[in-house]
Structures are given as C-alpha cells and as structure tokens.
Short mmCIF file of C-alpha atoms in Angstrom, two decimals:
data_model
loop_
_atom_site.label_atom_id
_atom_site.label_comp_id
_atom_site.label_asym_id
_atom_site.label_seq_id
_atom_site.Cartn_x
_atom_site.Cartn_y
_atom_site.Cartn_z
CA MET A 1472 -41.83 -28.10 -54.90
CA ASP A 1473 -41.83 -31.82 -55.02
CA SER A 1474 -39.69 -33.75 -52.62
CA LYS A 1475 -37.90 -37.05 -53.03
CA ASN A 1476 -35.27 -38.47 -50.67
CA GLY A 1477 -35.44 -35.19 -48.75
CA VAL A 1478 -34.25 -33.27 -51.80
CA SER A 1479 -36.05 -30.28 -53.19
CA LEU A 1480 -36.79 -30.78 -56.83
CA LEU A 1481 -37.60 -28.00 -59.21
CA PRO A 1482 -41.15 -27.53 -60.46
CA GLU A 1483 -41.87 -29.96 -63.25
CA LYS A 1484 -43.33 -27.28 -65.49
CA LYS A 1485 -39.79 -26.59 -66.75
CA ILE A 1486 -39.76 -30.00 -68.33
CA SER A 1487 -42.98 -31.86 -69.16
CA LYS A 1488 -43.99 -35.10 -67.49
CA GLU A 1489 -44.10 -36.71 -70.92
CA LYS A 1490 -40.46 -35.84 -71.53
CA LEU A 1491 -39.39 -37.07 -68.11
CA ASP A 1492 -41.28 -40.33 -68.76
CA LEU A 1493 -39.43 -40.79 -72.03
CA LEU A 1494 -36.08 -40.20 -70.32
CA LYS A 1495 -37.08 -42.66 -67.61
CA GLU A 1496 -37.80 -45.31 -70.22
CA LEU A 1497 -34.48 -44.66 -71.96
CA ALA A 1498 -32.74 -45.04 -68.61
CA ASN A 1499 -34.72 -48.19 -67.92
CA ILE A 1500 -33.72 -49.92 -71.16
CA GLY A 1501 -30.15 -48.60 -71.13
CA VAL A 1502 -29.47 -49.47 -67.50
CA GLY A 1503 -31.26 -52.81 -68.00
CA ASN A 1504 -28.68 -53.63 -70.65
CA ALA A 1505 -25.86 -52.38 -68.46
CA LEU A 1506 -26.98 -54.62 -65.60
CA THR A 1507 -27.15 -57.64 -67.88
CA SER A 1508 -23.45 -56.99 -68.49
CA LEU A 1509 -22.74 -56.60 -64.77
CA SER A 1510 -24.57 -59.85 -64.08
CA GLN A 1511 -22.41 -61.64 -66.67
CA MET A 1512 -19.28 -60.27 -65.01
CA LEU A 1513 -20.52 -61.56 -61.65
CA ASP A 1514 -21.04 -65.11 -62.96
CA GLU A 1515 -24.70 -64.63 -63.83
CA GLU A 1516 -25.65 -63.37 -60.38
CA LYS A 1517 -29.02 -61.62 -60.31
CA VAL A 1518 -28.59 -57.83 -60.27
CA GLU A 1519 -31.73 -55.92 -59.39
CA MET A 1520 -32.57 -52.35 -60.26
CA ASP A 1521 -35.09 -49.80 -59.00
CA VAL A 1522 -37.40 -47.94 -61.31
CA PRO A 1523 -35.28 -45.09 -62.72
CA VAL A 1524 -35.87 -41.58 -61.42
CA ALA A 1525 -35.84 -38.80 -64.02
CA THR A 1526 -35.76 -35.38 -62.48
CA LEU A 1527 -34.69 -31.79 -62.84
CA ALA A 1528 -32.55 -31.12 -59.78
CA LEU A 1529 -30.44 -28.33 -58.39
CA LEU A 1530 -26.77 -29.14 -58.82
CA GLN A 1531 -26.11 -28.62 -55.11
CA ASP A 1532 -28.71 -31.29 -54.26
CA VAL A 1533 -27.24 -34.05 -56.42
CA PRO A 1534 -25.00 -35.53 -53.67
CA ASP A 1535 -28.08 -35.86 -51.44
CA LEU A 1536 -29.70 -38.02 -54.10
CA LEU A 1537 -26.79 -40.39 -53.62
CA GLY A 1538 -27.27 -40.61 -49.88
CA GLY A 1539 -25.36 -37.61 -48.51
CA ASP A 1540 -22.50 -35.36 -49.56
CA GLU A 1541 -19.93 -36.64 -47.07
CA LEU A 1542 -20.31 -40.31 -47.92
CA PRO A 1543 -16.98 -41.90 -48.91
CA THR A 1544 -17.63 -42.99 -52.45
CA VAL A 1545 -16.04 -44.48 -55.54
CA GLY A 1546 -17.13 -42.77 -58.75
CA ILE A 1547 -16.32 -44.04 -62.23
CA TYR A 1548 -17.34 -41.62 -64.94
CA ILE A 1549 -17.35 -41.36 -68.66
CA GLU A 1550 -18.10 -38.50 -70.99
CA SER A 1551 -19.71 -39.49 -74.23
CA HIS A 1552 -19.50 -37.32 -77.32
CA GLY A 1553 -20.39 -38.05 -80.94
CA ASP A 1554 -23.91 -37.05 -81.98
CA ILE A 1555 -24.82 -35.92 -78.44
CA ASN A 1556 -22.98 -35.16 -75.20
CA LEU A 1557 -23.71 -37.17 -72.07
CA THR A 1558 -21.95 -37.81 -68.79
CA ILE A 1559 -22.47 -41.16 -67.11
CA LEU A 1560 -21.41 -41.74 -63.53
CA PHE A 1561 -21.37 -45.09 -61.72
CA VAL A 1562 -21.27 -44.53 -57.97
CA LEU A 1563 -20.50 -47.15 -55.32
CA SER A 1564 -19.88 -47.04 -51.59
CA LEU A 1565 -16.37 -48.04 -50.53
CA GLU A 1566 -17.71 -51.34 -49.13
CA SER A 1567 -19.44 -52.17 -52.39
CA ALA A 1568 -16.35 -51.32 -54.40
CA THR A 1569 -14.29 -53.64 -52.19
CA SER A 1570 -16.84 -56.45 -52.69
CA LEU A 1571 -16.83 -55.86 -56.43
CA ILE A 1572 -13.03 -56.07 -56.67
CA SER A 1573 -12.93 -59.29 -54.66
CA SER A 1574 -15.72 -60.80 -56.78
CA LEU A 1575 -13.87 -60.02 -59.99
CA ILE A 1576 -10.27 -60.87 -59.11
CA PRO A 1577 -9.73 -64.40 -57.82
CA GLY A 1578 -7.87 -64.37 -54.51
CA SER A 1579 -8.16 -60.61 -54.05
CA GLN A 1580 -9.08 -59.05 -50.70
CA GLY A 1581 -10.67 -56.13 -52.52
CA ASP A 1582 -7.71 -53.78 -52.15
CA PHE A 1583 -7.65 -50.50 -54.08
CA ASP A 1584 -4.32 -51.34 -55.68
CA GLU A 1585 -3.53 -50.91 -59.37
CA MET A 1586 -5.33 -54.09 -60.42
CA GLY A 1587 -8.30 -53.39 -58.13
CA LEU A 1588 -8.80 -49.89 -59.50
CA SER A 1589 -8.38 -51.20 -63.03
CA ALA A 1590 -11.12 -53.78 -62.41
CA LEU A 1591 -13.48 -51.05 -61.13
CA ILE A 1592 -12.71 -48.85 -64.13
CA GLU A 1593 -13.36 -51.73 -66.51
CA VAL A 1594 -16.71 -52.46 -64.86
CA GLY A 1595 -17.61 -48.78 -65.27
CA ASN A 1596 -16.47 -48.94 -68.88
CA ILE A 1597 -18.54 -52.02 -69.71
CA LEU A 1598 -21.64 -50.73 -67.86
CA THR A 1599 -21.61 -47.36 -69.56
CA ALA A 1600 -20.85 -48.83 -72.97
CA SER A 1601 -23.79 -51.26 -72.62
CA TYR A 1602 -26.00 -48.30 -71.77
CA LEU A 1603 -24.71 -46.34 -74.76
CA ASN A 1604 -25.09 -49.36 -77.07
CA ALA A 1605 -28.78 -49.58 -76.14
CA LEU A 1606 -29.31 -45.83 -76.47
CA SER A 1607 -27.60 -45.85 -79.86
CA PHE A 1608 -29.76 -48.77 -81.00
CA MET A 1609 -32.96 -46.96 -79.99
CA THR A 1610 -32.11 -43.54 -81.40
CA GLY A 1611 -29.69 -44.27 -84.25
CA LEU A 1612 -27.25 -41.80 -82.66
CA GLN A 1613 -23.56 -42.56 -82.63
CA LEU A 1614 -22.15 -42.20 -79.12
CA LEU A 1615 -18.42 -42.10 -78.54
CA PRO A 1616 -17.27 -42.53 -74.95
CA SER A 1617 -13.97 -41.24 -73.63
CA PRO A 1618 -11.79 -43.61 -71.57
CA PRO A 1619 -13.24 -43.82 -68.04
CA GLU A 1620 -11.91 -41.90 -65.04
CA ILE A 1621 -12.10 -42.99 -61.42
CA ALA A 1622 -12.21 -40.98 -58.20
CA VAL A 1623 -12.33 -42.09 -54.58
CA ASP A 1624 -13.62 -39.24 -52.43
CA MET A 1625 -16.67 -37.84 -50.66
CA SER A 1626 -19.68 -37.89 -52.94
CA ALA A 1627 -19.97 -34.07 -53.07
CA ALA A 1628 -16.35 -33.81 -54.26
CA ILE A 1629 -16.90 -36.46 -56.90
CA ILE A 1630 -20.00 -34.71 -58.22
CA SER A 1631 -18.11 -31.38 -58.37
CA THR A 1632 -15.23 -33.01 -60.28
CA VAL A 1633 -17.56 -34.67 -62.77
CA MET A 1634 -19.53 -31.46 -63.34
CA ALA A 1635 -16.35 -29.44 -63.83
CA GLU A 1636 -14.86 -31.97 -66.26
CA ALA A 1637 -18.11 -32.11 -68.22
CA HIS A 1638 -18.25 -28.29 -68.20
CA ILE A 1639 -21.69 -28.41 -66.62
CA ILE A 1640 -22.12 -24.98 -65.12
CA ASP A 1641 -25.92 -24.78 -65.05
CA GLU A 1642 -27.49 -24.47 -61.63
CA GLU A 1643 -30.00 -27.15 -62.45
CA VAL A 1644 -29.49 -30.40 -64.27
CA VAL A 1645 -31.68 -33.08 -65.76
CA LEU A 1646 -30.65 -36.23 -64.05
CA LEU A 1647 -31.50 -39.89 -64.56
CA LYS A 1648 -30.76 -42.03 -61.56
CA THR A 1649 -31.07 -45.80 -61.29
CA SER A 1650 -30.12 -47.72 -58.17
CA LEU A 1651 -28.85 -51.27 -58.43
CA LYS A 1652 -28.17 -54.12 -56.07
CA ALA A 1653 -26.42 -57.51 -56.31
CA GLN A 1654 -27.31 -59.11 -52.99
CA LYS A 1655 -25.07 -62.17 -53.05
CA SER A 1656 -21.95 -60.10 -53.76
CA HIS A 1657 -23.01 -57.27 -51.39
CA ILE A 1658 -22.81 -54.66 -54.10
CA SER A 1659 -25.11 -51.68 -54.36
CA GLY A 1660 -24.72 -48.45 -56.24
CA HIS A 1661 -26.24 -45.92 -58.57
CA ILE A 1662 -25.93 -45.07 -62.21
CA LEU A 1663 -26.39 -41.37 -62.97
CA ILE A 1664 -26.85 -40.05 -66.45
CA LEU A 1665 -26.46 -36.34 -67.11
CA PRO A 1666 -27.36 -35.33 -70.66
CA ASP A 1667 -26.55 -31.77 -71.70
CA LEU A 1668 -29.28 -29.46 -72.97
CA GLY A 1669 -28.46 -30.06 -76.64
CA ALA A 1670 -28.59 -33.81 -76.10
CA LEU A 1671 -32.06 -33.60 -74.61
CA LYS A 1672 -33.38 -31.53 -77.50
CA LYS A 1673 -31.98 -33.98 -80.03
CA ILE A 1674 -33.38 -37.03 -78.23
CA PHE A 1675 -36.84 -35.48 -77.90
CA THR A 1676 -36.90 -34.47 -81.56
CA LEU A 1677 -35.69 -37.88 -82.73
CA LEU A 1678 -38.27 -39.72 -80.68
CA GLY A 1679 -41.07 -37.33 -81.62
CA VAL A 1680 -41.74 -35.69 -78.24
CA ARG A 1681 -42.29 -31.94 -78.37
CA MET B 1223 2.82 -74.38 -83.53
CA THR B 1224 1.80 -72.14 -80.63
CA GLN B 1225 0.22 -68.93 -81.81
CA LYS B 1226 1.61 -65.68 -80.48
CA VAL B 1227 -0.83 -63.01 -79.38
CA LEU B 1228 -0.57 -59.29 -78.62
CA ILE B 1229 -3.26 -58.01 -76.22
CA VAL B 1230 -4.26 -54.36 -76.52
CA ASP B 1231 -6.47 -52.84 -73.82
CA ASP B 1232 -6.10 -49.77 -71.60
CA ALA B 1233 -7.40 -51.69 -68.57
CA ALA B 1234 -4.72 -53.79 -66.86
CA PHE B 1235 -7.54 -55.90 -65.39
CA MET B 1236 -8.92 -56.75 -68.83
CA ARG B 1237 -5.45 -57.58 -70.16
CA MET B 1238 -4.99 -59.93 -67.20
CA MET B 1239 -8.33 -61.63 -67.88
CA ILE B 1240 -7.71 -62.11 -71.60
CA LYS B 1241 -4.15 -63.30 -70.96
CA ASP B 1242 -5.42 -65.85 -68.49
CA ILE B 1243 -8.03 -67.21 -70.93
CA LEU B 1244 -5.53 -67.39 -73.80
CA THR B 1245 -2.73 -68.99 -71.80
CA LYS B 1246 -5.09 -71.67 -70.45
CA ASN B 1247 -6.08 -72.46 -74.02
CA GLY B 1248 -2.59 -72.93 -75.41
CA TYR B 1249 -1.83 -69.50 -76.83
CA GLU B 1250 1.34 -67.59 -76.04
CA VAL B 1251 0.85 -63.95 -75.04
CA ILE B 1252 4.01 -62.26 -76.28
CA GLY B 1253 3.07 -58.70 -75.46
CA GLU B 1254 0.57 -56.25 -74.05
CA ALA B 1255 -0.17 -52.65 -75.01
CA GLU B 1256 -2.21 -50.02 -73.15
CA ASP B 1257 -3.15 -47.86 -76.11
CA GLY B 1258 -3.29 -47.90 -79.90
CA LYS B 1259 0.02 -46.16 -80.35
CA VAL B 1260 1.96 -48.60 -78.18
CA ALA B 1261 0.10 -51.40 -79.99
CA LEU B 1262 1.54 -50.30 -83.32
CA GLU B 1263 5.08 -50.15 -81.90
CA LYS B 1264 4.72 -53.55 -80.23
CA TYR B 1265 3.25 -55.06 -83.39
CA LYS B 1266 6.32 -53.98 -85.39
CA GLU B 1267 8.67 -55.19 -82.68
CA LEU B 1268 7.04 -58.53 -81.80
CA LYS B 1269 5.30 -59.57 -85.04
CA PRO B 1270 2.44 -61.47 -83.33
CA ASP B 1271 0.23 -63.97 -85.20
CA LEU B 1272 -2.91 -62.47 -83.68
CA VAL B 1273 -3.96 -59.22 -81.97
CA THR B 1274 -6.91 -58.56 -79.64
CA MET B 1275 -7.81 -54.87 -79.74
CA ASP B 1276 -9.96 -52.68 -77.48
CA ILE B 1277 -11.56 -49.55 -79.00
CA THR B 1278 -11.90 -46.83 -76.39
CA MET B 1279 -8.35 -46.05 -75.31
CA PRO B 1280 -6.29 -42.90 -74.67
CA GLU B 1281 -3.66 -41.60 -77.14
CA MET B 1282 -4.84 -43.60 -80.14
CA ASP B 1283 -8.13 -45.52 -80.24
CA GLY B 1284 -8.39 -49.11 -81.41
CA ILE B 1285 -9.93 -48.43 -84.81
CA GLU B 1286 -7.15 -46.00 -85.74
CA SER B 1287 -4.61 -48.50 -84.47
CA VAL B 1288 -6.10 -51.26 -86.67
CA ARG B 1289 -5.77 -48.91 -89.69
CA LYS B 1290 -2.12 -48.18 -88.90
CA ILE B 1291 -1.24 -51.82 -88.27
CA LYS B 1292 -2.93 -52.89 -91.51
CA GLU B 1293 -1.02 -50.18 -93.37
CA TYR B 1294 2.19 -51.63 -91.99
CA ASP B 1295 1.19 -55.27 -92.52
CA SER B 1296 -1.87 -55.95 -94.65
CA LYS B 1297 -1.90 -59.60 -93.46
CA ALA B 1298 -2.25 -58.66 -89.76
CA ILE B 1299 -5.03 -60.60 -88.02
CA ILE B 1300 -6.84 -58.40 -85.51
CA ILE B 1301 -9.93 -59.14 -83.45
CA MET B 1302 -11.77 -56.27 -81.78
CA CYS B 1303 -12.65 -56.83 -78.16
CA SER B 1304 -14.69 -53.87 -76.94
CA ALA B 1305 -17.72 -52.97 -74.85
CA MET B 1306 -18.84 -50.66 -77.65
CA GLY B 1307 -21.24 -52.83 -79.64
CA GLN B 1308 -22.84 -50.01 -81.61
CA GLN B 1309 -23.42 -50.97 -85.21
CA ALA B 1310 -21.53 -47.96 -86.62
CA MET B 1311 -18.52 -48.85 -84.50
CA VAL B 1312 -18.53 -52.50 -85.61
CA ILE B 1313 -18.72 -51.42 -89.26
CA ASP B 1314 -15.85 -48.93 -88.77
CA ALA B 1315 -13.69 -51.63 -87.21
CA ILE B 1316 -14.39 -54.18 -89.94
CA GLN B 1317 -13.76 -51.56 -92.64
CA ALA B 1318 -10.47 -50.69 -90.94
CA GLY B 1319 -9.48 -54.34 -91.35
CA ALA B 1320 -10.53 -56.17 -88.17
CA LYS B 1321 -11.53 -59.81 -88.72
CA ASP B 1322 -14.08 -60.19 -85.91
CA PHE B 1323 -15.78 -58.20 -83.18
CA ILE B 1324 -16.38 -59.43 -79.64
CA VAL B 1325 -18.56 -57.35 -77.32
CA LYS B 1326 -17.50 -57.21 -73.64
CA PRO B 1327 -18.34 -58.76 -71.31
CA PHE B 1328 -17.62 -62.04 -73.03
CA GLN B 1329 -17.50 -65.70 -72.14
CA PRO B 1330 -14.01 -67.28 -72.45
CA ASP B 1331 -15.38 -69.63 -75.17
CA ARG B 1332 -16.33 -66.71 -77.36
CA ILE B 1333 -12.81 -65.31 -77.52
CA ILE B 1334 -11.23 -68.72 -78.17
CA GLU B 1335 -13.80 -69.48 -80.87
CA ALA B 1336 -13.02 -66.16 -82.59
CA LEU B 1337 -9.25 -66.71 -82.43
CA GLN B 1338 -9.58 -70.26 -83.78
CA LYS B 1339 -11.80 -69.09 -86.62
CA VAL B 1340 -9.46 -66.36 -87.83
CA GLY B 1341 -6.13 -67.88 -86.85
CA GLY B 1342 -6.76 -71.45 -87.94
#
C-alpha cells in the first residue's frame, strides 16, 4: 500500500502508472483552463495549482484526501453526460467560500444568501465547463454538464451525496484531485474529478493507451 | 432608441452581472428568465429586441429555447452566453439560430461588442 496524506491507496497494479499519468495530464490541462477562468473572474489575480494527483482510492478515504471528514465544506458539483459520464466536484472551506463571495459581489460581506450561493454555483459552473471544454477539445468527446448543485455540510456528507447522486456504488474510485490557491483573495480549494469506469475505458482507447 | 434586452440564465448572480453591464452601457433590461421555458414565455410577453441566452439550465436548455423562440419569431436576435465553449455546442447553437456565442467568463466589452454587432 502506498500512502499519501495519511490515506491508504490501493495497489497501483489495478491501474497502470501509464494510465494514471495520462489522467494526471488531462487533469492538469483541464484544471489549468478552469483556473484561467477563475483568475479572470477574480480580476486577473494569480491562481496557483498543485500538480494533480491521480489515484485509485477507497470511497471511504475520499474525505480524508480533502483534509478530514468533519471539515465544514462547500461543495459545488456537476454531473456530465454525453459521450462519457463524469462527476466534477469543486470543494472549498467555509472561509474560502466567504472570501470568494465577497470578491465577486461588490459590497458583499460574503453571506450565504441567495445571491452569494448563486455566485458560488456560477463559479463552479464556469470552472467545470472550462475543464470540460478542454477535455472535449483534446478527445473530441461531447460532454454535456447538468446544472450545478451546491451543498454546505461536512466533507464526508458532501462526498456521500455526490456519490449517491452519481450512482457511484463501487468501493474504490479513480480520482483526480487538484488543489488550488488564490493568495490575495484568501481562497483555497480542490477540484475532484470522478470518471466512471466506462469513461476511463473510452478515454484510454481514444488516446491510444492500453 | 434604447434597445430592450431579455436576460436568460439560471444563475441569479450571472443575471445580475449581465444586467449591470448592459444598464451601464445604455441598454434597457426588460426581463429575466431562469430557464429556457420561462424564456420562451417572457419572449412572447415582452417582445425584446435582443436576448442573451445561457445553455446549461434546468427545465429547458438554451439551445432548445433558441429553437422554440426562432419558431415563434424567425427575426429574434439571440446571443449565447455560456461557459460551454465546446465546438459541437457552438455549432448546435448557431444552427438553432443564435447570432453569436460568448464563452463565460467574459469581459464586459465582449458582451457589448456582440450586442452592438448584432443589434446595430
């Protein structure tokens, strides 16, 4: 067993290093595009990202990858259908979400009122769509996102909701995680991408990885 | 004459942003709709000169809504305003009858430029 952030990861033999590297690169380009969009929304502020982590993880360990299952969190998630099925989740701490709302709405104190929540949802929408635009450009696949949903809860509860809505019942999931940070606006968060098994097969075939 | 605009987007925040940009630039926002179905009803009721239309929305998506509005009024001037910049989506929207396609996030200038180009 490998270990990252204190989380037990499954042996990599179930999915080859080459495939994980490819997924990492897709996450890198997709999230790179998404962060360009976030930067534009924050008046061209520099938004940094970590190298994406592609891993096969146990479902129960996913909240730990986000910093702990009892962390109060805002999750904005989108299911994408079309040629493949993917779930994308943008996770922020409550403090970051407050900062994001006040950066986007002039005069706002960052309250989670109707307009504040709408601003967060729209950021999630634009981030995920930018990611999907890049993925579609690279693979030629058509990706159709559903309108975004938002949840404010402990991270474990948010992960459970997302998994249930996406009908992910496997005990282990392939997960792409990228962490991001906009220092000036005090915003940090993670983008998680959860492709289903069929999606992975299609992507690998299309990009010639067997 | 001041041009009248209908803004269609499921996000109240985005409607507020677009409304702000348009109002500051001399347009009159005569209505807002939160999905494609409401957009069609409001179009019939308000008869706007221009429409800005999101794509990913509940009930009826923006591309379907463009089709329905164009069926009702073939002269309708609609500009797509969506985060979905995938080529297939842009082609679908243009084929449905949209005049231009703006990918979110956008600069205020971009939306004004598009409206001026199509609306004269």
